[in-house]
Short mmCIF file of C-alpha atoms in Angstrom, two decimals:
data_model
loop_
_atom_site.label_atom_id
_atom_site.label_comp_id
_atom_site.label_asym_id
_atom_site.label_seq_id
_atom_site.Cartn_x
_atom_site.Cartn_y
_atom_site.Cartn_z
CA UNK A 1 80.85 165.04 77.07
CA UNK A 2 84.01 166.92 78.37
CA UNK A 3 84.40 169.29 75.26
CA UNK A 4 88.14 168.43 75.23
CA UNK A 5 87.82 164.25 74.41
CA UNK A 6 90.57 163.47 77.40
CA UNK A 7 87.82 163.34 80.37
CA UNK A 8 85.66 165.11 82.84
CA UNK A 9 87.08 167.74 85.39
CA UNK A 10 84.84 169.05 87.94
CA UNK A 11 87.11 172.12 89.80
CA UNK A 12 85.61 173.24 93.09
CA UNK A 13 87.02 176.84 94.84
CA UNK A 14 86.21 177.73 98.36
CA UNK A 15 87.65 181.00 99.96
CA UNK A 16 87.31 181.38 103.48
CA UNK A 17 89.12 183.70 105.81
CA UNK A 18 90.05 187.63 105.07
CA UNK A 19 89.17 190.53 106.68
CA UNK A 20 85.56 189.78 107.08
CA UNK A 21 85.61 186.07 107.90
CA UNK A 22 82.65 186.05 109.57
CA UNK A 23 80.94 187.09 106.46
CA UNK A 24 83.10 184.51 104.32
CA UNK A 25 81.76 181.36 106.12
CA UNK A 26 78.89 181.60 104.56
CA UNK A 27 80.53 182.12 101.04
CA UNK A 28 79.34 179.21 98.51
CA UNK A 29 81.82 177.35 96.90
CA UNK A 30 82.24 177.93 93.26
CA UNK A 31 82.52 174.97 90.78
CA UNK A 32 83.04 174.26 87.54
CA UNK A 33 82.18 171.20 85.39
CA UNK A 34 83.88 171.05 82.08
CA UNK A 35 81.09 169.02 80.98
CA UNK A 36 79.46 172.29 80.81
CA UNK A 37 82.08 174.36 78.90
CA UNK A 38 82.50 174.89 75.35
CA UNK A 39 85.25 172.85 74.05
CA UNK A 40 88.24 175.67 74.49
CA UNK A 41 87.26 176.74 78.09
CA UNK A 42 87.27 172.72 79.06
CA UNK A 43 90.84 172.82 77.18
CA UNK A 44 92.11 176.02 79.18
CA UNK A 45 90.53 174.26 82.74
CA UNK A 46 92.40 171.49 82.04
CA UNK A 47 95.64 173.14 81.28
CA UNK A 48 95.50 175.07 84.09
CA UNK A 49 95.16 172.37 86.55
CA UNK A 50 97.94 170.83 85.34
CA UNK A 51 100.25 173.63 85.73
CA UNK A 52 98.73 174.28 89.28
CA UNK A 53 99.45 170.21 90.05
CA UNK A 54 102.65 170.43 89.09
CA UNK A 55 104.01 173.10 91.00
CA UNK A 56 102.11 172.21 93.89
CA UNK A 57 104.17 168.95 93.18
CA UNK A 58 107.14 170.29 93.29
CA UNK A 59 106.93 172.03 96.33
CA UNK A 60 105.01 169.42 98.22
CA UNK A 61 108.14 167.25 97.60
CA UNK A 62 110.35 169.81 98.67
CA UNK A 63 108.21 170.69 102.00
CA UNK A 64 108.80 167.11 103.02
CA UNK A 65 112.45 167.57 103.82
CA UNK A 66 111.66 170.27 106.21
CA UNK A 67 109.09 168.68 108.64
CA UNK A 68 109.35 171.98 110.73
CA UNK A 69 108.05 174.47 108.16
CA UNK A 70 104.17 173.45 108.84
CA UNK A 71 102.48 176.67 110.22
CA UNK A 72 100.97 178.56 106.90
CA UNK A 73 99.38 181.04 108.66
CA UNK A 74 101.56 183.28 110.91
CA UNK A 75 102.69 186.38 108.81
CA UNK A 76 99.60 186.58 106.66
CA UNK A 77 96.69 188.27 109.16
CA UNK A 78 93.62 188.66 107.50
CA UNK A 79 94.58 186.73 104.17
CA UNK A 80 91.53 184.75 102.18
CA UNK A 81 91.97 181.11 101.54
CA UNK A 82 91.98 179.09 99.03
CA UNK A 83 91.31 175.39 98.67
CA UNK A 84 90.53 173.62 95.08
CA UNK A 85 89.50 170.54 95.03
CA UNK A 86 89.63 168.83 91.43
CA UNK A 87 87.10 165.71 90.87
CA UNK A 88 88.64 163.92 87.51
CA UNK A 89 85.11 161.75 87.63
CA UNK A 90 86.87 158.17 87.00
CA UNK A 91 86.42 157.46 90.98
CA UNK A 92 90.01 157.75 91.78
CA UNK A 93 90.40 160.12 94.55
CA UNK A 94 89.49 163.97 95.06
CA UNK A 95 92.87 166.36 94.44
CA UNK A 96 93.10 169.16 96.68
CA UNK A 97 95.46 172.25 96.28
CA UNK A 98 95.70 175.24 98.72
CA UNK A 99 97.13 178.31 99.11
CA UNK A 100 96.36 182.04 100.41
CA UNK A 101 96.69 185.80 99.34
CA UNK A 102 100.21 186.07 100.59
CA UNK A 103 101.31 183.01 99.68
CA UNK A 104 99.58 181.91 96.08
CA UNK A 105 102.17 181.16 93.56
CA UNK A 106 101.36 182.19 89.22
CA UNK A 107 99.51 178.87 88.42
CA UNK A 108 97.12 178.40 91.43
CA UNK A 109 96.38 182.11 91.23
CA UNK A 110 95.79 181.63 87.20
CA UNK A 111 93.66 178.67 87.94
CA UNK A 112 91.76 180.08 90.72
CA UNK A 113 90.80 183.95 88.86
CA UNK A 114 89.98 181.08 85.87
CA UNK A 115 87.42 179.56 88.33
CA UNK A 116 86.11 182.69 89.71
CA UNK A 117 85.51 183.93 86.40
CA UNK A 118 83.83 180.85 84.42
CA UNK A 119 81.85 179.51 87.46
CA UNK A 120 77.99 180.08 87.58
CA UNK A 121 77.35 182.73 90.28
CA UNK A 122 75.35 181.65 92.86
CA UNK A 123 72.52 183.61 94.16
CA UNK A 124 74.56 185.02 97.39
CA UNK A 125 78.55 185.58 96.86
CA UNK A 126 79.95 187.21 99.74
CA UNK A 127 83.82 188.09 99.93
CA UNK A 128 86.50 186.51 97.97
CA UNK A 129 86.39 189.10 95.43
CA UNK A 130 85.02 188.50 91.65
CA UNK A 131 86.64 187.32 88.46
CA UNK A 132 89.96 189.18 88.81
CA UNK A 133 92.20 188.52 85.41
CA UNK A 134 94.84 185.63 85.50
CA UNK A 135 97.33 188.02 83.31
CA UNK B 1 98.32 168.47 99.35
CA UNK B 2 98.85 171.35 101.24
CA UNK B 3 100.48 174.28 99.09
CA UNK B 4 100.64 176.55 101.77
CA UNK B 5 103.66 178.15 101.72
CA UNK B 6 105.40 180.39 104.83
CA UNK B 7 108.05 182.76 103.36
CA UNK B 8 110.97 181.17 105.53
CA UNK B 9 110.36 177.81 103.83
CA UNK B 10 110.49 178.97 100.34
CA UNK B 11 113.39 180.60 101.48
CA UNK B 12 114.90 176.82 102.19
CA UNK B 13 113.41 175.67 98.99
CA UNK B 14 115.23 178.34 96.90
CA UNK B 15 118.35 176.83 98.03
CA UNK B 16 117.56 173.24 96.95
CA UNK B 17 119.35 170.98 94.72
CA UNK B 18 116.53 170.32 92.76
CA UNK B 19 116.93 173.27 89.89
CA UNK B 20 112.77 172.07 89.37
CA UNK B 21 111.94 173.42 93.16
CA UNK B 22 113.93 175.96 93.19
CA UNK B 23 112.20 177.38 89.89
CA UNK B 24 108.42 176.50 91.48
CA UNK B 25 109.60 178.25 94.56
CA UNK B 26 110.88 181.59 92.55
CA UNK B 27 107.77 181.61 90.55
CA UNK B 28 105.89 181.24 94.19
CA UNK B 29 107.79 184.14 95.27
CA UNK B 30 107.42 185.96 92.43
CA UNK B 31 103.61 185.44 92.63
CA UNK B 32 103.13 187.00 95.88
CA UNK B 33 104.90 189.82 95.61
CA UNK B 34 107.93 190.89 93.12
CA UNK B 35 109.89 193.53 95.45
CA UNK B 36 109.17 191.22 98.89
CA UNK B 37 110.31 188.38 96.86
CA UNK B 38 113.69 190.61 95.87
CA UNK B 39 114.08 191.41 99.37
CA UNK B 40 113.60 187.87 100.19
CA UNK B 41 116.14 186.17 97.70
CA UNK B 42 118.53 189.11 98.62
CA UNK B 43 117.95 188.02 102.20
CA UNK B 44 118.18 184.51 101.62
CA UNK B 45 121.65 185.69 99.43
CA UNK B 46 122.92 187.39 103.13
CA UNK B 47 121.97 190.57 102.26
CA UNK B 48 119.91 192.91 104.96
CA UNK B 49 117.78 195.73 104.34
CA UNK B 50 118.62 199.13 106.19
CA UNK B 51 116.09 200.57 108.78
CA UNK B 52 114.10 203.69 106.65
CA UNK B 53 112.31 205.24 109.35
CA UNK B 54 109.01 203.92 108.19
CA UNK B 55 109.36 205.34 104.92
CA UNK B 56 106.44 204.55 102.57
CA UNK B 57 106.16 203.46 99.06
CA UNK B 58 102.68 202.77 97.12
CA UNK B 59 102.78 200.40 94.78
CA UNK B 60 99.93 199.91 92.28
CA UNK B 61 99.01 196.23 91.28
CA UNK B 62 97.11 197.17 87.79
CA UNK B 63 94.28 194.79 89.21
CA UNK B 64 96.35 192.22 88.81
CA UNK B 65 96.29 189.22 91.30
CA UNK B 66 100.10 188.85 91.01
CA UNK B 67 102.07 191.92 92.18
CA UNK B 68 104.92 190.94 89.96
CA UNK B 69 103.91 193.37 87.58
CA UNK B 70 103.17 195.91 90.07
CA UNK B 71 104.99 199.73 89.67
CA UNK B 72 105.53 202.18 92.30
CA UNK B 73 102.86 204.71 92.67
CA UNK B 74 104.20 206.96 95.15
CA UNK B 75 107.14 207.49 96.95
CA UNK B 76 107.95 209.61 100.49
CA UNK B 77 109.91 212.33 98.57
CA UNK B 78 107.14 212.26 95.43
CA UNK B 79 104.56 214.37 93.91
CA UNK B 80 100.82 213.48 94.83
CA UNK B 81 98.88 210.61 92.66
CA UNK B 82 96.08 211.44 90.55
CA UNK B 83 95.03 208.34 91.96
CA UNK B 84 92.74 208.46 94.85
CA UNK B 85 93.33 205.49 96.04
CA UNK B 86 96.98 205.65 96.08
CA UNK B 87 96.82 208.67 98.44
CA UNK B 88 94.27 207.41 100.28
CA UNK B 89 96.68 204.24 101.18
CA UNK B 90 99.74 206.58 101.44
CA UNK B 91 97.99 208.98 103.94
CA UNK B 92 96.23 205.79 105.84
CA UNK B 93 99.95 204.42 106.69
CA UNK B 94 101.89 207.82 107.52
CA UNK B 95 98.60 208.47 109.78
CA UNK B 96 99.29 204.49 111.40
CA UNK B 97 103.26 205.62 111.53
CA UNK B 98 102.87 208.52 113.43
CA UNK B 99 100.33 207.08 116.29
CA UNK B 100 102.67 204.45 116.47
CA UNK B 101 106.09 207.03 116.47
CA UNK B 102 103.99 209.97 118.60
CA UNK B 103 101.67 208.02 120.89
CA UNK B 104 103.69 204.36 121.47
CA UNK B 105 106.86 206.15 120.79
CA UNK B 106 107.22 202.83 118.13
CA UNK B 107 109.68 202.90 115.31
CA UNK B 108 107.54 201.85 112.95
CA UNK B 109 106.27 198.32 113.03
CA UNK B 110 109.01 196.55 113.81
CA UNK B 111 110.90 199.25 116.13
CA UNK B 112 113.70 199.65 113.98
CA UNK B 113 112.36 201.98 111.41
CA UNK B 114 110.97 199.02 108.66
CA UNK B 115 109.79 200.74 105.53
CA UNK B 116 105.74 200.49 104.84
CA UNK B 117 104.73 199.30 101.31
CA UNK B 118 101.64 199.01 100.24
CA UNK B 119 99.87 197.74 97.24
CA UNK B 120 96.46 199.19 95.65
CA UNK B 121 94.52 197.83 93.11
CA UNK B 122 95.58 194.19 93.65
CA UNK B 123 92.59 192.13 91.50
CA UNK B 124 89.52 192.97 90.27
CA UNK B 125 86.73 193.56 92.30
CA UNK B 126 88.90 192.10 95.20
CA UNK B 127 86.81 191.98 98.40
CA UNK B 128 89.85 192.12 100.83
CA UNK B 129 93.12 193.85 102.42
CA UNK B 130 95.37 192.06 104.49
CA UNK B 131 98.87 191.87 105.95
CA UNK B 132 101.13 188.90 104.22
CA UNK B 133 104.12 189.56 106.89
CA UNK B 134 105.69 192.13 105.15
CA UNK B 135 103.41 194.48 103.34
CA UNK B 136 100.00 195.67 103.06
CA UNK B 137 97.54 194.62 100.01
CA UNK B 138 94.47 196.40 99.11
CA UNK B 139 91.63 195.28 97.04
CA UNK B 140 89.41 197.60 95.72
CA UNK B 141 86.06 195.86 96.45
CA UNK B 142 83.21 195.18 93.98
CA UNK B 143 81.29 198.24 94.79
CA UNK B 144 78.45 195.91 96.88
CA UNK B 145 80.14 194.23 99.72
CA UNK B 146 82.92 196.69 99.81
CA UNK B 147 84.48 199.66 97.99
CA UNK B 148 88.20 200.45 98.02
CA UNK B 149 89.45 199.68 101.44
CA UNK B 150 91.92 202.69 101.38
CA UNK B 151 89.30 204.19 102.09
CA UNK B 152 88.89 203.24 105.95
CA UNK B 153 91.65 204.25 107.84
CA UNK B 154 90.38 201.71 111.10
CA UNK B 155 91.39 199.12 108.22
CA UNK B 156 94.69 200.37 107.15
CA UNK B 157 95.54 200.68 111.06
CA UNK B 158 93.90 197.41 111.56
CA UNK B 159 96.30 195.36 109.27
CA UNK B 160 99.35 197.40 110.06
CA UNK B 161 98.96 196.49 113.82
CA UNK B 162 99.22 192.75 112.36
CA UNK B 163 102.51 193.91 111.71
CA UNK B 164 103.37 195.37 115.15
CA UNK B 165 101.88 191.80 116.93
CA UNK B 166 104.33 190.15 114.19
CA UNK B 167 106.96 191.58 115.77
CA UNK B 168 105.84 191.60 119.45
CA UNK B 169 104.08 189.04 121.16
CA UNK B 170 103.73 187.16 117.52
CA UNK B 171 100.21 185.65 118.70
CA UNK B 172 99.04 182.75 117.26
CA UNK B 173 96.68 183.06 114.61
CA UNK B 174 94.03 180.23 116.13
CA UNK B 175 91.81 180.01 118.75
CA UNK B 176 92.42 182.69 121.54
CA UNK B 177 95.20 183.68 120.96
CA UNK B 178 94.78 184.52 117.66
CA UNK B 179 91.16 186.41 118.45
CA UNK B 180 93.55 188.52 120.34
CA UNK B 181 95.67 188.96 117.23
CA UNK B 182 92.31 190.02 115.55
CA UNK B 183 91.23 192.18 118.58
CA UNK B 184 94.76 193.61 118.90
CA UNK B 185 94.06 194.96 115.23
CA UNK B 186 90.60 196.14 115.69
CA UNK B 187 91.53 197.80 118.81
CA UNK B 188 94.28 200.22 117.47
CA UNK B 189 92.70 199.98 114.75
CA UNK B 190 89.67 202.03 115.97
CA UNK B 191 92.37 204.20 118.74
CA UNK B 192 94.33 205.52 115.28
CA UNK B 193 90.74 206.66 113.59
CA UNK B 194 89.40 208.25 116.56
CA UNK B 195 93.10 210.13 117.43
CA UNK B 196 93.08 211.48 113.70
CA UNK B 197 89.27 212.96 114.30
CA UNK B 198 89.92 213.91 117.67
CA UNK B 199 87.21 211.79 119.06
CA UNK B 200 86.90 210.66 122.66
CA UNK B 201 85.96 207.23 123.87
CA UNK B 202 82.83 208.07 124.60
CA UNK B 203 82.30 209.83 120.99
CA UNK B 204 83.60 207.40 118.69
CA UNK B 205 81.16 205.17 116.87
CA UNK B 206 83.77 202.02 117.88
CA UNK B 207 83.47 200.21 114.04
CA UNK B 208 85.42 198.78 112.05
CA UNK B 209 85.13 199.03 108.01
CA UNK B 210 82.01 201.05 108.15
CA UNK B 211 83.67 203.31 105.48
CA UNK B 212 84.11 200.43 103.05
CA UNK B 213 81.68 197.45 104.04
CA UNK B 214 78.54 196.86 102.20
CA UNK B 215 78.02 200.76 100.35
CA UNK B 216 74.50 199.91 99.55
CA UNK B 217 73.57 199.81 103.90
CA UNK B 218 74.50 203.08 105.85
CA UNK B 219 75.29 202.41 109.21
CA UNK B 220 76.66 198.89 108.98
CA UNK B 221 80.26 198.06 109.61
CA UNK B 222 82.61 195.02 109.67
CA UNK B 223 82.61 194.69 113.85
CA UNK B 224 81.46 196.89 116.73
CA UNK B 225 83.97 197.26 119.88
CA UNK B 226 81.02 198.94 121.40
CA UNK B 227 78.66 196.41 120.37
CA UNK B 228 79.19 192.73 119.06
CA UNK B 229 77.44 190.76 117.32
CA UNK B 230 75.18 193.79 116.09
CA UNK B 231 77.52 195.25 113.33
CA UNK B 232 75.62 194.12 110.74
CA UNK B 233 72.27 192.27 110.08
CA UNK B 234 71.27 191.24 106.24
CA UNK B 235 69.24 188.66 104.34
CA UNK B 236 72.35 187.36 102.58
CA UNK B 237 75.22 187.93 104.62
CA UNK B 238 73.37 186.88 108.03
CA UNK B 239 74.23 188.50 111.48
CA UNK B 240 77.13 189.98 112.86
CA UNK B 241 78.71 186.27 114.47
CA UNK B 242 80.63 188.04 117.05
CA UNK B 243 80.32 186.89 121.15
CA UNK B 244 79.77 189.86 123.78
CA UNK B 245 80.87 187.41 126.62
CA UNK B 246 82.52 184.44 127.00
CA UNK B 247 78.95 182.45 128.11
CA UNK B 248 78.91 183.25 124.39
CA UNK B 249 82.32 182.24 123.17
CA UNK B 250 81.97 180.42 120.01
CA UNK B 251 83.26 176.94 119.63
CA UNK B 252 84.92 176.53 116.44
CA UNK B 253 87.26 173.76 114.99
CA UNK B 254 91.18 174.88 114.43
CA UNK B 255 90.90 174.23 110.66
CA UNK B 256 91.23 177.11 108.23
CA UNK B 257 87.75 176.47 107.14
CA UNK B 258 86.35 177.83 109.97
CA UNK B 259 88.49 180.97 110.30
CA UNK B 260 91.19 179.07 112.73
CA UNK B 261 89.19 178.11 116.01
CA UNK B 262 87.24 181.70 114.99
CA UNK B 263 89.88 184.14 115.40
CA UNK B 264 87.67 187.06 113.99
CA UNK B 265 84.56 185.83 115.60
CA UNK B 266 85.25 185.44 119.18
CA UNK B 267 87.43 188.87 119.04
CA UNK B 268 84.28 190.18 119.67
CA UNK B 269 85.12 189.72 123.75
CA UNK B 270 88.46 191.48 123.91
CA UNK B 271 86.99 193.66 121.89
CA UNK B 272 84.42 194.73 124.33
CA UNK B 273 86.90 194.64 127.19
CA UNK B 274 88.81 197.25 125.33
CA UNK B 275 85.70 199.69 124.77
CA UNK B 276 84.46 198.87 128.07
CA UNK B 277 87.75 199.80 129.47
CA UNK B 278 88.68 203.32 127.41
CA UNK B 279 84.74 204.15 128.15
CA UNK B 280 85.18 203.61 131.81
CA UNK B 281 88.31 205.06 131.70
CA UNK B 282 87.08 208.13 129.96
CA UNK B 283 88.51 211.09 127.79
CA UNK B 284 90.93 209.82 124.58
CA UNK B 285 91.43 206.05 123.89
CA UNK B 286 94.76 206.66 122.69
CA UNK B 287 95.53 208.00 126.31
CA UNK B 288 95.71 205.23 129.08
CA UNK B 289 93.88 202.62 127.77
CA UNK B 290 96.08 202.22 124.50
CA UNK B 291 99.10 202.63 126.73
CA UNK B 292 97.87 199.35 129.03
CA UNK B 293 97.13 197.40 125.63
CA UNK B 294 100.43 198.31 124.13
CA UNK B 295 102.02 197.10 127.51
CA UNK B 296 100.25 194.54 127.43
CA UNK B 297 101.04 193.33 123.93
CA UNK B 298 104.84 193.96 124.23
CA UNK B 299 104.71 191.73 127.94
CA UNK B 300 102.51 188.49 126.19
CA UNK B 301 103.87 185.50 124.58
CA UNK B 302 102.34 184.48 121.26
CA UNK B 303 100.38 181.05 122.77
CA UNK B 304 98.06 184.04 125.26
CA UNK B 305 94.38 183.48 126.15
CA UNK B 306 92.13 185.59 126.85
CA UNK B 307 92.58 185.20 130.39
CA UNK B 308 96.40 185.61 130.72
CA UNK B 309 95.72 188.65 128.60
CA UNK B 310 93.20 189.94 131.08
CA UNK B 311 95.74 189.69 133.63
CA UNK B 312 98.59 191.33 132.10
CA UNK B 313 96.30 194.43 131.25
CA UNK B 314 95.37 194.69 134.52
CA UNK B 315 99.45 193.72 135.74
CA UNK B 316 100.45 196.76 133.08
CA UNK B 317 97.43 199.56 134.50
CA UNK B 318 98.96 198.70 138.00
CA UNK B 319 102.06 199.07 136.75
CA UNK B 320 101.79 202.53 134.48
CA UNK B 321 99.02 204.31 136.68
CA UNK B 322 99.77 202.47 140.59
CA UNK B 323 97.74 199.43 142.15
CA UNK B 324 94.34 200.26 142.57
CA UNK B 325 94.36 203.56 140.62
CA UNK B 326 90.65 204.69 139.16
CA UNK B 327 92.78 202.84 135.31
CA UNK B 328 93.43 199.50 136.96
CA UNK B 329 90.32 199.20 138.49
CA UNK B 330 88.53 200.29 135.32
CA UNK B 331 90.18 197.16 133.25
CA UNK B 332 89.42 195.00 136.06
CA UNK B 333 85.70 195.92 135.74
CA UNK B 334 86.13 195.39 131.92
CA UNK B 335 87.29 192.28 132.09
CA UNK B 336 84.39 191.42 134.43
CA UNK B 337 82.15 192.62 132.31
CA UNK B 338 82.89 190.32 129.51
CA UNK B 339 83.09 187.31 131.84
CA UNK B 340 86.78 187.13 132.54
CA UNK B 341 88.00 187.26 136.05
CA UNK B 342 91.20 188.95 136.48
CA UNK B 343 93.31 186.76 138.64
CA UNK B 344 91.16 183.74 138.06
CA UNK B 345 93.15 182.09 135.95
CA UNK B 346 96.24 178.86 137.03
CA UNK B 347 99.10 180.65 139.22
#
């Protein structure tokens, strides 16, 4: 049962890097199932993904024409970051958006506090901060 | 789909045709940061932003993840904050400023005077500060891994000095060369705390973050310069990861996964050149031994390994304090003492 009647979304965060990297490796990925969530939180996972899709979209497309502007990591020392990996359940292949603390843009950053903040805490959460608000 | 974007290409993508990209790559901007985003459209418009002599301006996030919504805290002519942490952060980069100005004889970061902002507050219980290539961003910790990292001024220096490689040797941030980055960082880092308690090399504790990291555990700290791989030690964040010597050097992939190639794991060997060097050295670190690094930094390109590094220190102690003086033959013996041969390396 999704709680929303338009399919299952299973939304995985991992944060690796920061300041104390060494400590982050050993960070567990946080996940939620909207199989799990009461119908409005499933709705509000769901919305959010899209938003995040779509502007990663966007500027995917756009990152194309410039072949040159690979390197995402000069310039932002010490940043955490962020890969999400959403698992629609129908077998059709695993989405994957990333992005770090200098560079996150509104909807990844809405999607990812979303995550942080509705995900089952595991018994060991080193860094990558808590459930900071998506306002 | 990699969404990983570096501030010169949103810069292209603000100009495209597409009014849909140009919007995603304003509300990317806007996301990061709302006054380096200004400074970055006005850039991208042809405008360019006056040397300030390093002045600083707090800004205070409101625990949001977004600084759009961030307001200015405190200003170089303003009053004091109520606000701790605001001070704290304020104090922590004039304190950076001046070692760089007094010591370096630096103009701020980038030599010409660029102004130093820095955001507090930025999340909740955010468990990090770092350096996005144009500003400083402090979490304030969740009170059991960290507390507010304006609190640690070894961390303040630490991701300024990100700043200062930026704009000097620009190291890599992967595999060696970017564990230099991270040593770089730890290494002034540590030179600007012990200068501002008038420690000498051999009285300073050499960690970083032990202000901040992990409240609950006195005596534990991010890294040891003195010491790696012993920092820390706990059931559920494991051991300090950190090599001593390269017959320890860790072999990591280049992914992002696993900290690029282990840029602040393998630090841990530069790291202990640098002690071994300002200890056998003796009196202040922010004497000779800072002096070779900063030489050092300011002669490297940004692809250097550990061993062309080793061999410009020693080049730059030559150099500054004569071939053979008691300072070039102290980095030598550094070098050699985390398994790097000075002059071993491809002519």
């Amino acid at each position: 049962m999704s709680g929303d009647g338009s399919g299952r979304l299973v939304v995985r965060v991992r944060t690796r890097g920061g300041l104390a990297a060494g400590v982050a490796r050993r960070r567990p990925d946080r996940v939620v199932d909207s199989g799990m969530l009461a119908a409005g939180d499933a709705v509000r996972l769901r919305a959010l993904v899209d938003r995040a899709r779509a502007d990663a979209a966007l500027v995917d497309a756009a990152l194309a024409r410039w072949p040159d502007g690979s390197s995402g990591s000069a310039g932002s020392a010490d940043a955490l970051r962020y890969t999400v990996t959403v698992d629609r359940g129908d077998g059709g292949p695993l989405e994957e958006l990333r992005a770090s603390d200098a560079t996150i843009g509104d909807a990844l950053a809405d999607l990812v506090d979303w995550v942080e903040a509705h995900a089952p805490v595991p018994d060991a959460v080193p860094p990558g901060g808590g459930a900071p608000p998506s306002g | 789909m990699p969404c990983i974007v570096p501030p010169h290409l949103l810069r292209h993508l603000l100009a495209s045709e597409d009014p849909r990209v140009r919007a995603a790559a304003l509300r990317t901007l806007l996301g990061s940061a709302s006054l380096r985003a200004t400074r970055t459209a006005f850039a991208a418009a042809g405008h360019v932003t006056a040397p300030t002599e390093g002045r600083r301006t707090i800004f205070d996030a409101r625990h949001k993840t977004r600084l759009s919504s961030a307001v200015i805290a405190r200003t170089e002519e303003g009053p004091a904050s109520s606000d701790v942490t605001v001070n704290q952060a304020f104090d922590g980069l004039g304190a950076t400023r001046d070692f760089y100005r007094q010591v370096l004889g630096r103009d701020s970061l980038d030599g010409r005077g660029m102004r130093l902002d820095g955001y507090v507050h930025r999340g909740v219980d955010f468990n990090n500060a770092f350096w996005d290539g144009r500003e400083m961003v402090f979490g304030d910790g969740d009170g059991v891994l960290f507390t507010p990292f304006t609190a640690s001024l070894d961390v303040i220096a630490h991701e300024l000095t990100h700043g200062v490689t930026q704009f000097t040797a620009n190291l890599e941030y992967h595999n060696q060369s970017g564990a230099l980055n991270e040593s770089v960082s730890d290494v002034f880092g540590c030179v600007v705390k012990q200068r501002t308690l008038g420690q000498t090399a051999d009285q300073a504790d050499w960690l970083v973050g032990a202000d901040v990291f992990t409240p609950g555990t006195p005596g534990d700290a991010l890294r040891s310069l003195k010491a790696p791989g012993t920092a820390y030690d706990d059931p559920q964040l494991g051991k300090d990861p950190q090599p001593d010597h390269m017959s320890r050097y860790v072999q990591l992939p280049d992914t992002e996964d696993e900290d690029n190639g282990g840029v602040h794991i393998n630090s841990g060997i530069p790291n202990k050149a640098f002690y071994l060097a300002a200890t056998g050295i003796g009196g202040n670190a922010w004497e000779a031994p800072v002096h070779i690094w900063y030489e050092a930094l300011l002669a490297s390109t940004d692809t250097a390994d550990f061993q062309r590094f080793a061999d410009t220190t020693a080049l730059q102690a030559g150099r500054l304090y004569g071939t053979g003086s008691h300072e070039q033959q102290a980095v030598t013996a550094a070098w050699d003492g985390v398994g790097v041969t000075v002059g071993a390396g491809p002519a």
